PDB file of C-alpha atoms in Angstrom:
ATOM      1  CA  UNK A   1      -7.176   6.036   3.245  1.00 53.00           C
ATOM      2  CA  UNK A   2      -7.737   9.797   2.628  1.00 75.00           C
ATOM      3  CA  UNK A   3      -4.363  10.953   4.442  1.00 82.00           C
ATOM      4  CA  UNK A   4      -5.799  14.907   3.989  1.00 85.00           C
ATOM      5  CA  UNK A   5      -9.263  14.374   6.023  1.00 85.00           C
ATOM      6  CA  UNK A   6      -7.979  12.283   8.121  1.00 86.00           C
ATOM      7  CA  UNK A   7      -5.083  14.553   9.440  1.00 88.00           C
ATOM      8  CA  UNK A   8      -7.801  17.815   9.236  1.00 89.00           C
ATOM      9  CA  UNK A   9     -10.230  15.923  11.683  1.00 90.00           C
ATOM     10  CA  UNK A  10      -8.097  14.387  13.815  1.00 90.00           C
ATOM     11  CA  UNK A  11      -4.489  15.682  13.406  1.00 90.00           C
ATOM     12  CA  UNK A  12      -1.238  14.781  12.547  1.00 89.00           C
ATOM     13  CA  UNK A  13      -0.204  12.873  16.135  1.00 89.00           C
ATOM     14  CA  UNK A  14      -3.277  11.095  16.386  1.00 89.00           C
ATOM     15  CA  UNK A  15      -3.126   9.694  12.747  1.00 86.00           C
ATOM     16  CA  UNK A  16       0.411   8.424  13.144  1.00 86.00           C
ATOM     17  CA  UNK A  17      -0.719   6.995  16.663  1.00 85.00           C
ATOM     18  CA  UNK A  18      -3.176   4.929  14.819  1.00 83.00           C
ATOM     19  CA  UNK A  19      -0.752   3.580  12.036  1.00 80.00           C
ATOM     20  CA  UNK A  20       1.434   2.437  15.463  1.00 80.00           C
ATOM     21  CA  UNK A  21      -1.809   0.736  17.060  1.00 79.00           C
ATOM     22  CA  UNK A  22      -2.648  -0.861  13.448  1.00 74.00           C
ATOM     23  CA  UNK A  23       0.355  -3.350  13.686  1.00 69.00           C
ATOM     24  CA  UNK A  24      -0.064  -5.902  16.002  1.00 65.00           C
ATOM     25  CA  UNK A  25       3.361  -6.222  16.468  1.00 69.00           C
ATOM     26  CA  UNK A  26       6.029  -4.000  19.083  1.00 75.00           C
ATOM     27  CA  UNK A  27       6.989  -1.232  17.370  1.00 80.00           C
ATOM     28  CA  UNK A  28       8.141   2.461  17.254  1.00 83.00           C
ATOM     29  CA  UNK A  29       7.511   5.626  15.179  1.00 85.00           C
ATOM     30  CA  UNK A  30      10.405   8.341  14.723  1.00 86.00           C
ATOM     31  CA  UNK A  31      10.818  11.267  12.638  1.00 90.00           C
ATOM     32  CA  UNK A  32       7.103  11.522  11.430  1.00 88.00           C
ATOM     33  CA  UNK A  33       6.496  14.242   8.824  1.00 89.00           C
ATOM     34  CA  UNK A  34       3.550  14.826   6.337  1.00 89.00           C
ATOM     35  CA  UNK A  35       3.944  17.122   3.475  1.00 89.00           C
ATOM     36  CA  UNK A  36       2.200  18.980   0.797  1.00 89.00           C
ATOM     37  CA  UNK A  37      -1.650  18.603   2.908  1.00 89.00           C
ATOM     38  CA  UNK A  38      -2.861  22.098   1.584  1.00 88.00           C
ATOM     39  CA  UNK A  39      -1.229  21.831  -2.092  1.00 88.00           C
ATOM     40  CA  UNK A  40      -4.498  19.759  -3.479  1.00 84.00           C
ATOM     41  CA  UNK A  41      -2.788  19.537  -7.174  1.00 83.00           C
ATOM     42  CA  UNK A  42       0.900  17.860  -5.149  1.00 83.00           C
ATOM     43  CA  UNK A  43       0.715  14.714  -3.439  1.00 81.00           C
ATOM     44  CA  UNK A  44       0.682  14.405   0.145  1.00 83.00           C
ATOM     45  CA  UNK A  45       4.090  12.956   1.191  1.00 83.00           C
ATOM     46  CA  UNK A  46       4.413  10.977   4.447  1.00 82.00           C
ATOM     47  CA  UNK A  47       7.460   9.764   5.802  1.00 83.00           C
ATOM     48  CA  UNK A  48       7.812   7.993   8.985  1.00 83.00           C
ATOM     49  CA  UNK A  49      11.011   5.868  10.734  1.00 81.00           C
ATOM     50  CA  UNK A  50      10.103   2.686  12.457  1.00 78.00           C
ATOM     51  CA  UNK A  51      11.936   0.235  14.619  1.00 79.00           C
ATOM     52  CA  UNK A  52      10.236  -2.973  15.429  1.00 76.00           C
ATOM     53  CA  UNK A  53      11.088  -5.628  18.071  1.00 76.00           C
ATOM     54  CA  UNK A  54      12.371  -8.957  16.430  1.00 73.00           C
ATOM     55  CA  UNK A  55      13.063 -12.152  17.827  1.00 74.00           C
ATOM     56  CA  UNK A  56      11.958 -14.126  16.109  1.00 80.00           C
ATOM     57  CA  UNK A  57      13.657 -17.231  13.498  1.00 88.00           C
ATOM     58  CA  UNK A  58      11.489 -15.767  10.814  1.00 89.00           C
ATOM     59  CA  UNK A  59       9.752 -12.905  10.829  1.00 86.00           C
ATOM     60  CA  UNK A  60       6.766 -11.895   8.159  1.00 87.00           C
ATOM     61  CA  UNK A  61       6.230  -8.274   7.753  1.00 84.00           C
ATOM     62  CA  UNK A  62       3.654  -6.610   5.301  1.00 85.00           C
ATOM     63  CA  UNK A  63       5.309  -3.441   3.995  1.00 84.00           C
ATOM     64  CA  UNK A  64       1.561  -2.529   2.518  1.00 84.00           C
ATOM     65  CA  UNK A  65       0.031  -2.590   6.273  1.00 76.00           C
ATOM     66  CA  UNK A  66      -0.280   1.187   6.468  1.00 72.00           C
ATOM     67  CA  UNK A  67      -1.195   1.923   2.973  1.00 77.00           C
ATOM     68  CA  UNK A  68      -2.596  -1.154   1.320  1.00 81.00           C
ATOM     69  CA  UNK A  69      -6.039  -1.644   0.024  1.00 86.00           C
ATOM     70  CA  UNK A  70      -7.395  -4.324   2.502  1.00 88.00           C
ATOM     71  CA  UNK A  71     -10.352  -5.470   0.860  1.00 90.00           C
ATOM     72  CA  UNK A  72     -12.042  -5.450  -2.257  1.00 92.00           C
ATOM     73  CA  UNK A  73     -14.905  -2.876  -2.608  1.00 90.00           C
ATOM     74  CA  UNK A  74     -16.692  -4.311  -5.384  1.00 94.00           C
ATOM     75  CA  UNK A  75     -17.835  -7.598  -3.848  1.00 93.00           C
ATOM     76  CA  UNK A  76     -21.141  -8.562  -6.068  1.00 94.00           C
ATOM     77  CA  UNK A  77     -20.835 -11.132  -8.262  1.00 93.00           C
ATOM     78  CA  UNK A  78     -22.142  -8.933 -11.409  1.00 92.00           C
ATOM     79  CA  UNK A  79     -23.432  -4.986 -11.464  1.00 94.00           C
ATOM     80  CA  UNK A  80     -26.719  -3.655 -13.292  1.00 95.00           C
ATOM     81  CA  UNK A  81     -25.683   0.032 -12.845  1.00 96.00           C
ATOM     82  CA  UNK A  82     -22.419   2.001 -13.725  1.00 96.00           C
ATOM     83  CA  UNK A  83     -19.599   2.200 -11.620  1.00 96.00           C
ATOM     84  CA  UNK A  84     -19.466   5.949 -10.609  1.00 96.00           C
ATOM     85  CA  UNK A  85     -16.442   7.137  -8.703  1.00 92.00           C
ATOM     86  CA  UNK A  86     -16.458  10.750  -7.737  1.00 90.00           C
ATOM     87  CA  UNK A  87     -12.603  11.093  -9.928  1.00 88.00           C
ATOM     88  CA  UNK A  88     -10.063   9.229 -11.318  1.00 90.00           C
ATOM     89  CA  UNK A  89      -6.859   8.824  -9.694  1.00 88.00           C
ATOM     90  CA  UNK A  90      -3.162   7.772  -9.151  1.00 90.00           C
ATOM     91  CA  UNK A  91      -2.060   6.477  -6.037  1.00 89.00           C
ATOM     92  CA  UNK A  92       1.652   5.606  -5.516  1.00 90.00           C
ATOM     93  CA  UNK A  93       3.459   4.401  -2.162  1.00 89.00           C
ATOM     94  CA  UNK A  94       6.932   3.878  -2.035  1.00 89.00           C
ATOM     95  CA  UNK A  95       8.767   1.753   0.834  1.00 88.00           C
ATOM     96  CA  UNK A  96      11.899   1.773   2.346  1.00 87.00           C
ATOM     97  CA  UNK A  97      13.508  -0.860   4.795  1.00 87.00           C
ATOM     98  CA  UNK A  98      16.639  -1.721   5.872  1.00 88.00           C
ATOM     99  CA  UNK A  99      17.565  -5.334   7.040  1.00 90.00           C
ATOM    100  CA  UNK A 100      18.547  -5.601  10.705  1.00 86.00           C
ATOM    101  CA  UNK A 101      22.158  -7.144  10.559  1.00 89.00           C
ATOM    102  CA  UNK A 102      21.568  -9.923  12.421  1.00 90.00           C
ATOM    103  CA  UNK A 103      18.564 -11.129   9.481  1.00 92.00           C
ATOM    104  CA  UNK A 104      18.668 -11.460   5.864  1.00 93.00           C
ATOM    105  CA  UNK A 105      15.768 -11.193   3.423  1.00 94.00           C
ATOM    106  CA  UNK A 106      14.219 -14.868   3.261  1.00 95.00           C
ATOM    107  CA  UNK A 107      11.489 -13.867   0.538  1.00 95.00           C
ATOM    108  CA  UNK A 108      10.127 -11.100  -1.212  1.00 95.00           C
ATOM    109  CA  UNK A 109       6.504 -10.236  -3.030  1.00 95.00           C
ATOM    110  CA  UNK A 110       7.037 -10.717  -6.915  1.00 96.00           C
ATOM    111  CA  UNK A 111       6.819  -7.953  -9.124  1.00 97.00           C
ATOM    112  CA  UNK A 112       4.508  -7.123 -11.130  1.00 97.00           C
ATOM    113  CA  UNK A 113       2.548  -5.140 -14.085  1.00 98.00           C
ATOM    114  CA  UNK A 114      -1.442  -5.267 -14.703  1.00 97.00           C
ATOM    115  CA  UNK A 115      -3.405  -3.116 -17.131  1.00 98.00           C
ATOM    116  CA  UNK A 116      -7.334  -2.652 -16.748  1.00 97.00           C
ATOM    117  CA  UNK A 117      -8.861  -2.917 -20.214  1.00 93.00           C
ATOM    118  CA  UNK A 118      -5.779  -1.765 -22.198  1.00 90.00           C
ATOM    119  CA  UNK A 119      -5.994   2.265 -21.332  1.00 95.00           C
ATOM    120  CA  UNK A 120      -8.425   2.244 -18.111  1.00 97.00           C
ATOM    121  CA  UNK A 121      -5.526   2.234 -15.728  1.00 97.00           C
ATOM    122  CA  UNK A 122      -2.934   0.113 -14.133  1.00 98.00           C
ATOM    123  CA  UNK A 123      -1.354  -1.662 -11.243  1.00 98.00           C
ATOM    124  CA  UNK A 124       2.388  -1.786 -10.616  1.00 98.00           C
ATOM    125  CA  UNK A 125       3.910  -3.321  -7.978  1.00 97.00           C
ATOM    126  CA  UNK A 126       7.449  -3.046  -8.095  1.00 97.00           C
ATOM    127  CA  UNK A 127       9.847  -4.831  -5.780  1.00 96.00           C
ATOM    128  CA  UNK A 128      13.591  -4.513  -5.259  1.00 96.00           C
ATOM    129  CA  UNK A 129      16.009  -6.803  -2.903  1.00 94.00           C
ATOM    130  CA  UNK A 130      19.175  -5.068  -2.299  1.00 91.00           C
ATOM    131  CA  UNK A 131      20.429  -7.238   0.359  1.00 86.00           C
ATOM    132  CA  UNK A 132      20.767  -5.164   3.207  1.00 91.00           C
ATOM    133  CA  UNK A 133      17.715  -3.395   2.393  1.00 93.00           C
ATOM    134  CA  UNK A 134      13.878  -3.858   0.249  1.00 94.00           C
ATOM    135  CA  UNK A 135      12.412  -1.146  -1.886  1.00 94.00           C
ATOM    136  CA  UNK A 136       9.191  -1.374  -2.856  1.00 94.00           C
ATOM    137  CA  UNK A 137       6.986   0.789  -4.972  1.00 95.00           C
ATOM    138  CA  UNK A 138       3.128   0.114  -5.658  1.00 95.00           C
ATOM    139  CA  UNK A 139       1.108   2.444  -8.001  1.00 96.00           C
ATOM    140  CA  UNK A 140      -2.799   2.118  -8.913  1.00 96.00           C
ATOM    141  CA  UNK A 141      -3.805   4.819 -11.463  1.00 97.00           C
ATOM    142  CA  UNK A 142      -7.304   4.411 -13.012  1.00 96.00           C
ATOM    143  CA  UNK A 143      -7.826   6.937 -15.995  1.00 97.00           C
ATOM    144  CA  UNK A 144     -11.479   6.666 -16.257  1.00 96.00           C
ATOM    145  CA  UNK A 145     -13.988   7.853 -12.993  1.00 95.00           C
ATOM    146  CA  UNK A 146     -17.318   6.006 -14.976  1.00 96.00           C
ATOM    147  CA  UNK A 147     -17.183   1.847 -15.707  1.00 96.00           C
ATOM    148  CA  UNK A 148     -20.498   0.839 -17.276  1.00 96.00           C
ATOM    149  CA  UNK A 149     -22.264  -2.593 -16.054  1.00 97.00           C
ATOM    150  CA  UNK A 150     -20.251  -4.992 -18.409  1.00 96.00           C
ATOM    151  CA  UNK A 151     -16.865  -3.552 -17.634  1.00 96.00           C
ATOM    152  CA  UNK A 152     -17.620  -3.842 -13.732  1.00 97.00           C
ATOM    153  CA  UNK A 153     -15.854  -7.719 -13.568  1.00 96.00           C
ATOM    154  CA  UNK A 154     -12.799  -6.640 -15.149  1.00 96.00           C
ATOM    155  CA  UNK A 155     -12.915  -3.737 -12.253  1.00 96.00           C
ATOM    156  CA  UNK A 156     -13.401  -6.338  -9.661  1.00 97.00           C
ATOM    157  CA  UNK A 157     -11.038  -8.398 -11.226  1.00 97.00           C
ATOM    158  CA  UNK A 158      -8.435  -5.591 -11.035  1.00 97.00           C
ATOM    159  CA  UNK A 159      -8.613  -4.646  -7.361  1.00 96.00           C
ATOM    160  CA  UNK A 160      -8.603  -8.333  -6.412  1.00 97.00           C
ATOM    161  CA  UNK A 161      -5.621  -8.526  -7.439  1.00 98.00           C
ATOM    162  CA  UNK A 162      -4.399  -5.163  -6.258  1.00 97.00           C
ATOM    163  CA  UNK A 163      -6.061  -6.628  -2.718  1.00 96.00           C
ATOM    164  CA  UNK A 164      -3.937  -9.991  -2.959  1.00 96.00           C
ATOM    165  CA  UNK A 165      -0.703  -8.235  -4.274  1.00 96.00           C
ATOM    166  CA  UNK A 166      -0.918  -5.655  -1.068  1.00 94.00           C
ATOM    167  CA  UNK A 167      -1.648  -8.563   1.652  1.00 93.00           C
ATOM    168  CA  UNK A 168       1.841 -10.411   0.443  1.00 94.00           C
ATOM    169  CA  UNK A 169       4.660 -10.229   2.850  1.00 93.00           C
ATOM    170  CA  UNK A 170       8.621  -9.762   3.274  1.00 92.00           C
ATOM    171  CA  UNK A 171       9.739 -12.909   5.253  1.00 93.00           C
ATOM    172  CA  UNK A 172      13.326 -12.326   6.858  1.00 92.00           C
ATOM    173  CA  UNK A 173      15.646 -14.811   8.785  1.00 93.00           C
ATOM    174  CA  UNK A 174      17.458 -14.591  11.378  1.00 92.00           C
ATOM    175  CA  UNK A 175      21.204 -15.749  10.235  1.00 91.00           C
ATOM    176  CA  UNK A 176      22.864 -18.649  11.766  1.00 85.00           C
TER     177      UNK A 176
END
């Protein structure tokens, strides 16, 4: 998601309306704040508070649901033409929760460390279970814009597992 067009064409209340719509679930945005849009060379900072209804035994929450990559964009099988992306770039979202009281963490996404050909770029996917609350850091940085035709299954290789890594969830359980 391009968080800078995306606020510019439709603005900052509607874009956190639709990251409330996106989870199925009951829940509630508070305190929203986007920084750094105009500063091109900073990252865009987004912060947001949420409060979700739980009843639930177990509940399974994705903390990548707003942010994660969702599907894989190179699909084919195998690529006759170079992979041509319009820059290189280095992504990083960092999550904060705190555990309701009344549940404690049940399960957490491993974490974990993936190159792309050696220097091309990386995946990290950092995790942290502090008890009362999860932290969780993922950052995708690819050094190189242009893949030619025989690197393009390491490439899909890469953001399949980016794509798996982002759809696994926190599972928390309501204590006895």
């Amino acid at each position: 998601m391009n968080v800078r067009e995306t606020v510019k064409e439709k603005g900052e209340e509607s874009f956190f309306k639709n990251i409330q719509t996106s989870y199925t679930g009951d829940i509630t945005l508070s305190n929203q704040t986007i920084e750094q849009l105009k500063e091109l060379e900073k990252p865009v900072k987004m912060k947001f508070n949420f409060r979700m209804k739980m009843d639930e035994d177990m509940v399974y929450f994705n903390p990548m649901m707003w942010e994660g990559y969702k599907e894989n964009y190179f699909k084919a099988a195998e690529r006759s033409y170079p992979v041509e992306m319009p820059y290189v770039f280095d992504e990083t979202y960092i999550f904060n929760m705190d555990i309701p009281a009344d549940y404690e963490v049940e399960e957490v996404p491993r974490s974990a460390k993936v190159n792309l050909n050696d220097t091309d770029g990386f995946f990290e996917y950092l995790v942290e279970n502090a008890g009362t609350a999860v932290r969780l850091r993922s950052r995708i940085k690819l050094n190189r814009a242009n893949f030619r035709p025989e690197e393009y299954n390491d490439l899909r290789e890469f953001f399949s597992y980016v794509v798996k890594k982002h759809a696994e969830p926190i599972v928390l359980k309501k204590k006895k």
